[in-house]
């Protein structure tokens, strides 16, 4: 299994090109199931999760050609309406095939995603929404069996804001009979990116970017071309890395408006940020100041940036409080950061981080995707060598992270 070996302490400087967003690419690829025509997608990141979703959909009969960051999909010959446990267990986002399969083919069999390192993450809201649209759903032997002659538009109010739940119901509603209103919809930019693609495919959606999506179902969708938006979490991760170790880096192909809440916190920590239409420059020449925050839904501070900011807080001046409100178990990185010399205590869903002067390199283990990113940041800032094990978590969601970091001066290598 691959590991990352980092020799910490180098300042970072230069340019990094940010990849397309994982969490936009995954639902967008699933939209390929909604039409018999061809979708031409660009800025698709090269990630393990993208490979997994393509493998899953190829098993269904979807034709997919991947060429660097372009993917062409054709859903003209889909025959197998099933997502097996073997693949769903490796990636929960596989649940995103449920809405499209059911709305276009009237039937789907999708494994229930199991537990997850960051929380229990049920999919009850996806199921509740589809049932409200008239689907007959049974759960048997770990599988969701869904059937509906044609889904019927209705008003759905989810119990909480759910990103993939909104995306699944949106993909179900675009081919349903009549009007669907999704209240309490997630406003994440990745949901809007999916909605824009669906509109390009002929869907009728109003309220994109708001918490109320109104969809008029159509009989059929057609092919389209689409460029996936920039990955705001990859952007934030690189910004945190520079803020932790110091330097001057410009991130290209990304937009500051995707991550205002995180940028505000970086400024509070002492980073100097400037930006244009498609770039963000970060300069950091001092020890960071501790910043407290609570994770919340977009446009608030993203849970997917919590671990990376915590790494920054560990070596900051002062004490910070980091409260996680989205997932009940997203502090797995705390013990690993403490192994590197951090001083973090957990009280309920709040981590109290007392800033220490420095991290000291040690072997650590990645536990989930964003936890892995926080360990990379800590390793870059640490004195000495840090060896990170289980980096398959990192490969799920970061496109060649170690290459991008080496190109701006980090000493980081992948070892077998
Ligand atoms: N929830 C339920 N029932 C549901 C759906 C959600 O109880 O039916 C709960 C979840 O357990 C959680 C909260 O609602 O406590 C929000 O979960 P949400 O459904 O929004 O999360 P998700 O759609 O499963 C996506 C991202 C995550 C990101 C979250 C929150 C994708 C593929 N995944 O997950 O990304 O953390 O939204 O923003 O879009 C990551 O990239 O590292 C990652 C975990």
Coordinates of C-alpha atoms and ligand atoms in Angstrom, one line a residue:
X1 CA 0.0 0.0 0.0
X2 CA 1.3 3.5 -0.9
X3 CA 2.5 5.9 1.8
X4 CA 3.5 9.5 1.7
X5 CA 6.9 10.6 3.1
X6 CA 7.2 14.2 3.9
X7 CA 10.2 16.2 5.1
X8 CA 8.7 19.3 6.6
X9 CA 9.8 22.9 6.9
X10 CA 10.0 24.1 3.3
X11 CA 8.2 27.4 2.3
X12 CA 5.9 27.0 -0.6
X13 CA 6.0 29.2 -3.7
X14 CA 4.8 29.1 -7.2
X15 CA 1.5 28.3 -9.1
X16 CA -0.8 25.3 -8.7
X17 CA -3.7 24.5 -11.1
X18 CA -6.8 23.4 -9.2
X19 CA -8.7 20.4 -10.5
X20 CA -12.4 20.0 -11.1
X21 CA -14.6 19.3 -8.1
X22 CA -14.9 15.7 -7.0
X23 CA -18.3 16.3 -5.4
X24 CA -19.6 18.0 -8.6
X25 CA -18.1 15.4 -11.0
X26 CA -19.7 12.4 -9.2
X27 CA -23.3 13.5 -9.6
X28 CA -22.6 15.0 -13.0
X29 CA -21.3 11.6 -14.2
X30 CA -24.4 10.0 -12.8
X31 CA -26.5 12.3 -15.0
X32 CA -25.1 10.3 -17.9
X33 CA -27.7 7.7 -16.9
X34 CA -30.6 10.1 -17.6
X35 CA -30.2 10.2 -21.4
X36 CA -29.6 7.9 -24.4
X37 CA -27.6 10.8 -26.0
X38 CA -23.9 11.7 -25.4
X39 CA -22.6 13.9 -22.6
X40 CA -19.2 15.6 -23.1
X41 CA -17.7 16.5 -19.8
X42 CA -14.4 18.4 -19.2
X43 CA -12.4 19.4 -16.1
X44 CA -13.2 16.0 -14.6
X45 CA -10.6 15.3 -11.9
X46 CA -8.4 12.1 -12.1
X47 CA -9.5 10.5 -8.9
X48 CA -10.1 7.0 -7.5
X49 CA -13.8 8.0 -6.8
X50 CA -14.3 9.0 -10.5
X51 CA -12.8 5.6 -11.6
X52 CA -15.2 3.9 -9.2
X53 CA -18.3 5.6 -10.4
X54 CA -17.3 5.0 -14.0
X55 CA -16.7 1.3 -13.3
X56 CA -20.1 1.1 -11.6
X57 CA -21.9 2.7 -14.5
X58 CA -20.0 0.7 -17.2
X59 CA -21.3 -2.4 -15.4
X60 CA -24.8 -1.1 -16.1
X61 CA -24.0 -0.7 -19.9
X62 CA -23.0 3.0 -19.9
X63 CA -20.3 3.7 -22.5
X64 CA -17.6 5.9 -21.0
X65 CA -14.4 7.2 -22.6
X66 CA -11.9 9.0 -20.4
X67 CA -9.1 11.0 -21.9
X68 CA -7.1 12.9 -19.3
X69 CA -9.6 15.3 -17.9
X70 CA -12.4 14.8 -20.5
X71 CA -15.0 12.1 -20.2
X72 CA -17.6 11.2 -22.9
X73 CA -20.6 9.2 -21.7
X74 CA -23.3 7.5 -23.6
X75 CA -26.3 5.9 -21.9
X76 CA -27.9 4.5 -25.0
X77 CA -27.4 0.8 -24.0
X78 CA -28.1 0.6 -20.3
X79 CA -29.3 -2.9 -19.4
X80 CA -28.4 -3.6 -15.8
X81 CA -30.2 -1.3 -13.3
X82 CA -28.1 -2.4 -10.3
X83 CA -25.4 -1.0 -8.1
X84 CA -23.8 -3.9 -6.2
X85 CA -22.5 -3.9 -2.7
X86 CA -18.9 -4.6 -3.8
X87 CA -18.7 -1.1 -5.3
X88 CA -21.1 0.9 -3.2
X89 CA -19.2 -0.1 0.0
X90 CA -16.1 1.5 -1.4
X91 CA -17.9 4.8 -2.3
X92 CA -21.1 6.0 -0.7
X93 CA -21.7 8.5 -3.5
X94 CA -22.7 5.4 -5.6
X95 CA -26.2 6.1 -4.1
X96 CA -26.4 8.9 -6.7
X97 CA -27.4 6.3 -9.4
X98 CA -30.7 5.6 -7.6
X99 CA -32.5 8.8 -8.7
X100 CA -31.5 8.7 -12.4
X101 CA -32.1 5.0 -12.8
X102 CA -35.5 5.2 -11.3
X103 CA -36.7 8.2 -13.2
X104 CA -35.5 7.0 -16.6
X105 CA -36.1 3.3 -16.4
X106 CA -38.7 3.0 -13.6
X107 CA -36.6 0.5 -11.6
X108 CA -33.4 0.3 -9.6
X109 CA -31.6 -2.0 -7.2
X110 CA -28.9 -0.2 -5.2
X111 CA -27.0 -1.5 -2.3
X112 CA -27.5 0.4 0.9
X113 CA -24.2 2.2 1.8
X114 CA -22.8 0.8 5.0
X115 CA -21.3 2.7 7.9
X116 CA -18.6 5.3 7.4
X117 CA -15.6 6.6 9.4
X118 CA -17.1 10.1 9.8
X119 CA -20.6 9.3 10.8
X120 CA -23.6 7.0 10.4
X121 CA -24.7 8.8 7.2
X122 CA -28.1 7.3 6.5
X123 CA -29.9 7.7 3.2
X124 CA -33.4 7.9 4.6
X125 CA -34.1 11.3 3.1
X126 CA -33.3 10.1 -0.4
X127 CA -35.7 7.2 0.1
X128 CA -38.4 9.4 1.7
X129 CA -38.3 11.9 -1.2
X130 CA -38.6 9.1 -3.9
X131 CA -41.5 7.6 -2.0
X132 CA -43.2 11.0 -1.9
X133 CA -42.8 10.9 -5.7
X134 CA -44.7 7.7 -5.9
X135 CA -41.9 5.1 -5.9
X136 CA -42.4 1.8 -4.2
X137 CA -39.4 1.1 -2.2
X138 CA -38.5 -2.0 -0.3
X139 CA -35.3 -2.8 1.6
X140 CA -34.2 -6.4 1.6
X141 CA -30.9 -8.1 2.3
X142 CA -28.9 -4.8 2.3
X143 CA -30.4 -3.6 -1.0
X144 CA -32.8 -0.8 -1.9
X145 CA -35.4 -2.0 -4.5
X146 CA -37.2 0.9 -6.1
X147 CA -40.0 0.8 -8.7
X148 CA -42.2 3.4 -10.2
X149 CA -44.0 3.4 -13.6
X150 CA -43.3 7.2 -13.8
X151 CA -42.4 9.3 -10.8
X152 CA -44.9 12.1 -10.0
X153 CA -43.9 15.6 -9.2
X154 CA -44.7 16.7 -5.6
X155 CA -43.5 19.0 -2.8
X156 CA -40.7 17.5 -0.7
X157 CA -39.3 19.0 2.5
X158 CA -36.2 17.1 3.7
X159 CA -35.7 16.8 7.5
X160 CA -32.2 18.2 7.1
X161 CA -30.1 19.8 4.4
X162 CA -28.5 16.9 2.4
X163 CA -26.2 17.4 -0.5
X164 CA -26.4 14.1 -2.3
X165 CA -30.1 13.8 -1.2
X166 CA -30.9 17.0 -3.1
X167 CA -28.9 15.8 -6.1
X168 CA -30.6 12.4 -6.2
X169 CA -34.1 14.0 -5.9
X170 CA -33.2 16.6 -8.5
X171 CA -32.2 13.9 -11.0
X172 CA -35.4 12.0 -10.2
X173 CA -37.6 15.1 -10.6
X174 CA -36.3 16.2 -14.0
X175 CA -38.0 13.2 -15.8
X176 CA -41.0 13.0 -13.4
X177 CA -44.6 13.8 -14.4
X178 CA -45.4 17.4 -13.4
X179 CA -43.9 19.8 -10.9
X180 CA -41.6 18.9 -8.1
X181 CA -40.6 21.4 -5.4
X182 CA -37.6 20.6 -3.3
X183 CA -37.7 22.7 -0.1
X184 CA -34.7 22.8 2.3
X185 CA -32.5 22.0 -0.7
X186 CA -28.7 22.1 -0.3
X187 CA -27.2 25.2 -1.8
X188 CA -23.7 23.8 -2.3
X189 CA -22.0 25.0 -5.6
X190 CA -21.8 21.4 -6.6
X191 CA -25.6 21.0 -6.5
X192 CA -25.9 24.1 -8.7
X193 CA -23.2 22.7 -11.1
X194 CA -25.3 19.6 -11.5
X195 CA -28.5 21.7 -12.0
X196 CA -26.8 23.7 -14.8
X197 CA -25.8 20.5 -16.6
X198 CA -29.3 19.2 -16.3
X199 CA -30.7 22.5 -17.8
X200 CA -28.2 22.1 -20.7
X201 CA -29.7 18.6 -21.2
X202 CA -33.2 20.1 -21.5
X203 CA -34.4 20.0 -17.9
X204 CA -36.6 22.8 -16.5
X205 CA -35.3 23.9 -13.1
X206 CA -35.9 27.2 -11.3
X207 CA -34.3 28.5 -8.1
X208 CA -30.7 27.1 -8.8
X209 CA -28.4 28.2 -6.0
X210 CA -31.4 28.7 -3.6
X211 CA -32.9 26.4 -1.0
X212 CA -36.0 25.9 -3.1
X213 CA -35.7 24.1 -6.4
X214 CA -38.7 24.0 -8.6
X215 CA -38.6 21.4 -11.4
X216 CA -41.0 20.9 -14.2
X217 CA -40.6 17.3 -15.4
X218 CA -39.9 16.7 -19.1
X219 CA -40.3 13.5 -21.1
X220 CA -36.8 13.2 -22.3
X221 CA -33.4 14.7 -21.8
X222 CA -30.7 15.1 -24.6
X223 CA -26.9 15.3 -24.8
X224 CA -24.9 18.3 -23.7
X225 CA -21.4 19.5 -23.0
X226 CA -20.3 20.8 -19.6
X227 CA -17.2 21.9 -17.7
X228 CA -17.0 20.8 -14.0
X229 CA -16.5 23.7 -11.6
X230 CA -13.3 24.1 -9.6
X231 CA -12.8 22.0 -6.5
X232 CA -13.3 24.5 -3.6
X233 CA -12.1 21.9 -1.0
X234 CA -8.8 21.3 -2.9
X235 CA -8.5 25.0 -3.2
X236 CA -9.0 25.5 0.5
X237 CA -6.6 22.6 1.3
X238 CA -3.7 24.3 -0.6
X239 CA -4.5 27.6 1.0
X240 CA -4.3 26.1 4.4
X241 CA -1.0 24.4 3.5
X242 CA 0.5 27.7 2.6
X243 CA -0.9 29.4 5.7
X244 CA 0.6 26.6 7.9
X245 CA 4.1 26.6 6.4
X246 CA 4.4 30.1 4.9
X247 CA 5.0 31.2 1.4
X248 CA 3.5 32.8 -1.7
X249 CA 1.3 30.6 -4.0
X250 CA -1.2 31.4 -6.7
X251 CA -4.0 28.9 -7.3
X252 CA -5.3 28.9 -10.9
X253 CA -8.6 27.7 -12.4
X254 CA -10.5 28.4 -9.2
X255 CA -12.7 31.1 -7.8
X256 CA -12.8 32.9 -4.4
X257 CA -16.6 33.1 -4.4
X258 CA -16.8 29.3 -4.0
X259 CA -15.3 29.5 -0.5
X260 CA -15.9 32.9 1.1
X261 CA -16.4 31.5 4.7
X262 CA -13.1 29.7 4.6
X263 CA -11.3 32.7 3.1
X264 CA -12.5 34.9 5.9
X265 CA -11.1 32.5 8.4
X266 CA -7.7 32.4 6.6
X267 CA -7.6 36.2 6.7
X268 CA -8.3 36.1 10.4
X269 CA -5.4 33.6 10.7
X270 CA -3.1 36.2 9.1
X271 CA -3.0 35.1 5.5
X272 CA -3.0 37.8 2.8
X273 CA -5.3 36.8 0.0
X274 CA -5.9 38.5 -3.3
X275 CA -8.0 37.1 -6.2
X276 CA -9.1 37.6 -9.8
X277 CA -11.8 35.9 -11.9
X278 CA -10.1 32.5 -11.9
X279 CA -7.2 32.7 -9.5
X280 CA -6.5 33.2 -5.8
X281 CA -3.1 34.2 -4.4
X282 CA -2.1 33.5 -0.8
X283 CA 0.9 35.0 1.0
X284 CA 1.8 34.1 4.5
X285 CA 4.9 35.4 6.3
X286 CA 4.0 34.9 10.0
X287 CA 2.9 32.3 12.5
X288 CA -0.9 31.8 12.0
X289 CA -3.3 33.1 14.6
X290 CA -5.8 30.6 16.1
X291 CA -9.3 30.9 14.6
X292 CA -12.5 29.4 16.0
X293 CA -15.3 28.2 13.7
X294 CA -18.4 25.9 13.4
X295 CA -19.0 23.8 10.4
X296 CA -22.3 24.3 8.7
X297 CA -24.0 24.0 5.3
X298 CA -23.0 26.2 2.4
X299 CA -22.5 29.1 2.3
X300 CA -21.2 28.6 5.9
X301 CA -17.8 27.0 6.8
X302 CA -17.6 23.6 5.1
X303 CA -17.2 20.4 7.1
X304 CA -14.8 19.2 4.3
X305 CA -12.4 21.9 5.4
X306 CA -12.6 21.3 9.2
X307 CA -9.6 18.9 9.5
X308 CA -7.3 21.0 7.3
X309 CA -8.1 24.2 9.4
X310 CA -7.6 22.2 12.5
X311 CA -4.0 21.3 11.4
X312 CA -3.4 25.1 10.9
X313 CA -4.8 25.9 14.4
X314 CA -2.5 23.3 16.0
X315 CA 0.5 25.4 15.3
X316 CA -1.2 28.8 15.7
X317 CA -0.8 31.5 18.3
X318 CA -3.6 31.0 20.8
X319 CA -6.4 28.6 21.5
X320 CA -9.3 27.8 19.1
X321 CA -12.6 26.0 19.4
X322 CA -13.6 24.0 16.4
X323 CA -17.2 22.7 16.4
X324 CA -18.4 20.1 13.9
X325 CA -22.2 20.2 13.4
X326 CA -22.6 18.1 10.2
X327 CA -21.1 14.7 11.0
X328 CA -21.0 13.1 14.5
X329 CA -17.6 11.4 14.2
X330 CA -15.5 13.7 12.1
X331 CA -12.6 14.1 14.6
X332 CA -10.6 11.0 13.7
X333 CA -7.6 13.2 12.7
X334 CA -7.3 14.5 16.3
X335 CA -5.4 11.6 17.7
X336 CA -3.1 11.5 14.7
X337 CA -2.4 15.3 14.9
X338 CA -1.7 14.8 18.6
X339 CA 0.9 12.2 17.6
X340 CA 2.6 14.9 15.7
X341 CA 2.8 17.1 18.9
X342 CA -0.6 18.9 18.7
X343 CA -2.5 19.6 21.9
X344 CA -6.2 19.0 21.1
X345 CA -8.9 18.0 23.5
X346 CA -12.4 16.9 22.5
X347 CA -15.5 18.0 24.4
X348 CA -18.7 16.6 22.7
X349 CA -18.7 18.0 19.1
X350 CA -16.1 20.7 19.9
X351 CA -12.3 20.3 19.6
X352 CA -10.3 22.7 21.8
X353 CA -7.0 23.3 20.1
X354 CA -4.1 24.9 22.1
X355 CA -1.6 26.2 19.6
X356 CA 1.9 24.7 20.0
X357 CA 5.1 26.1 18.5
X358 CA 5.6 23.3 16.0
X359 CA 4.7 19.8 14.9
X360 CA 7.3 17.1 15.1
X361 CA 7.3 14.5 12.3
X362 CA 6.2 10.9 13.1
X363 CA 4.4 8.0 11.4
X364 CA 0.7 8.6 11.2
X365 CA -2.3 6.9 9.7
X366 CA -5.0 8.5 7.4
X367 CA -8.5 7.6 8.4
X368 CA -10.6 9.4 5.8
X369 CA -10.2 11.7 2.9
X370 CA -10.1 15.1 4.6
X371 CA -8.3 13.7 7.7
X372 CA -5.5 12.6 5.3
X373 CA -5.3 16.2 3.9
X374 CA -4.9 17.5 7.4
X375 CA -2.0 15.1 8.1
X376 CA -0.3 16.2 4.8
X377 CA -0.5 19.9 6.0
X378 CA 0.8 18.9 9.4
X379 CA 3.7 16.9 7.8
X380 CA 4.6 19.9 5.6
X381 CA 4.8 22.1 8.7
X382 CA 6.6 19.6 10.9
X383 CA 10.1 19.4 11.9
X384 CA 11.6 16.2 10.5
X385 CA 10.0 13.3 8.6
X386 CA 6.3 12.3 8.6
X387 CA 5.2 9.1 7.1
X388 CA 1.5 8.9 6.3
X389 CA 0.0 5.5 5.8
X390 CA -3.3 4.5 4.1
X391 CA -3.2 7.3 1.6
X392 CA -5.7 5.5 -0.6
X393 CA -8.1 7.8 1.3
X394 CA -6.3 10.8 -0.2
X395 CA -6.3 9.4 -3.7
X396 CA -10.0 9.2 -3.6
X397 CA -10.4 12.9 -3.6
X398 CA -7.1 14.7 -4.5
X399 CA -5.8 14.7 -8.1
X400 CA -2.0 14.2 -7.8
X401 CA -1.6 16.1 -4.6
X402 CA 2.0 15.2 -4.0
X403 CA 3.0 16.3 -7.5
X404 CA 1.3 19.6 -7.1
X405 CA 2.9 20.1 -3.7
X406 CA 6.4 19.2 -5.0
X407 CA 6.0 21.6 -7.8
X408 CA 5.7 24.5 -5.3
X409 CA 8.7 23.4 -3.2
X410 CA 7.4 20.7 -0.8
X411 CA 9.6 17.7 -0.1
X412 CA 7.0 15.0 -0.4
X413 CA 7.2 11.6 -2.2
X414 CA 5.0 8.5 -2.6
X415 CA 6.7 5.4 -1.3
X416 CA 5.5 1.8 -1.9
Ligands
LIG1 N1 -28.3 12.7 6.5 C1 -29.3 12.0 7.0 N2 -30.2 11.3 6.1 C2 -30.0 11.4 4.8 C3 -29.0 12.2 4.3 C4 -28.2 12.9 5.1 O1 -29.5 11.8 8.2 O2 -30.8 10.8 4.0 C5 -27.4 13.5 7.4 C6 -26.0 13.0 7.3 O3 -25.8 11.8 8.1 C7 -25.2 14.2 7.8 C8 -26.0 15.3 7.2 O4 -27.3 14.8 7.0 O5 -25.2 14.3 9.2 C9 -25.5 15.9 5.9 O6 -25.1 14.9 5.0 P1 -25.2 15.1 3.5 O7 -26.3 14.2 2.9 O8 -25.3 16.5 3.1 O9 -23.8 14.5 3.0 P2 -23.5 13.7 1.7 O10 -24.4 14.2 0.6 O11 -23.5 12.2 2.0 C10 -21.7 15.3 0.7 C11 -20.3 15.2 0.3 C12 -19.4 15.1 1.5 C13 -19.7 16.3 2.4 C14 -21.1 16.4 2.7 C15 -21.5 17.7 3.6 C16 -20.5 14.2 -1.9 C17 -20.2 13.0 -2.8 N3 -20.2 14.1 -0.6 O12 -22.0 14.1 1.4 O13 -18.1 15.1 1.0 O14 -18.9 16.2 3.6 O15 -21.9 16.5 1.5 O16 -21.1 18.8 2.9 O17 -20.9 15.3 -2.4 C18 -15.8 14.7 1.2 O18 -15.7 15.1 0.0 O19 -14.8 14.4 1.9 C19 -17.1 14.4 1.7 C20 -17.3 13.6 2.7

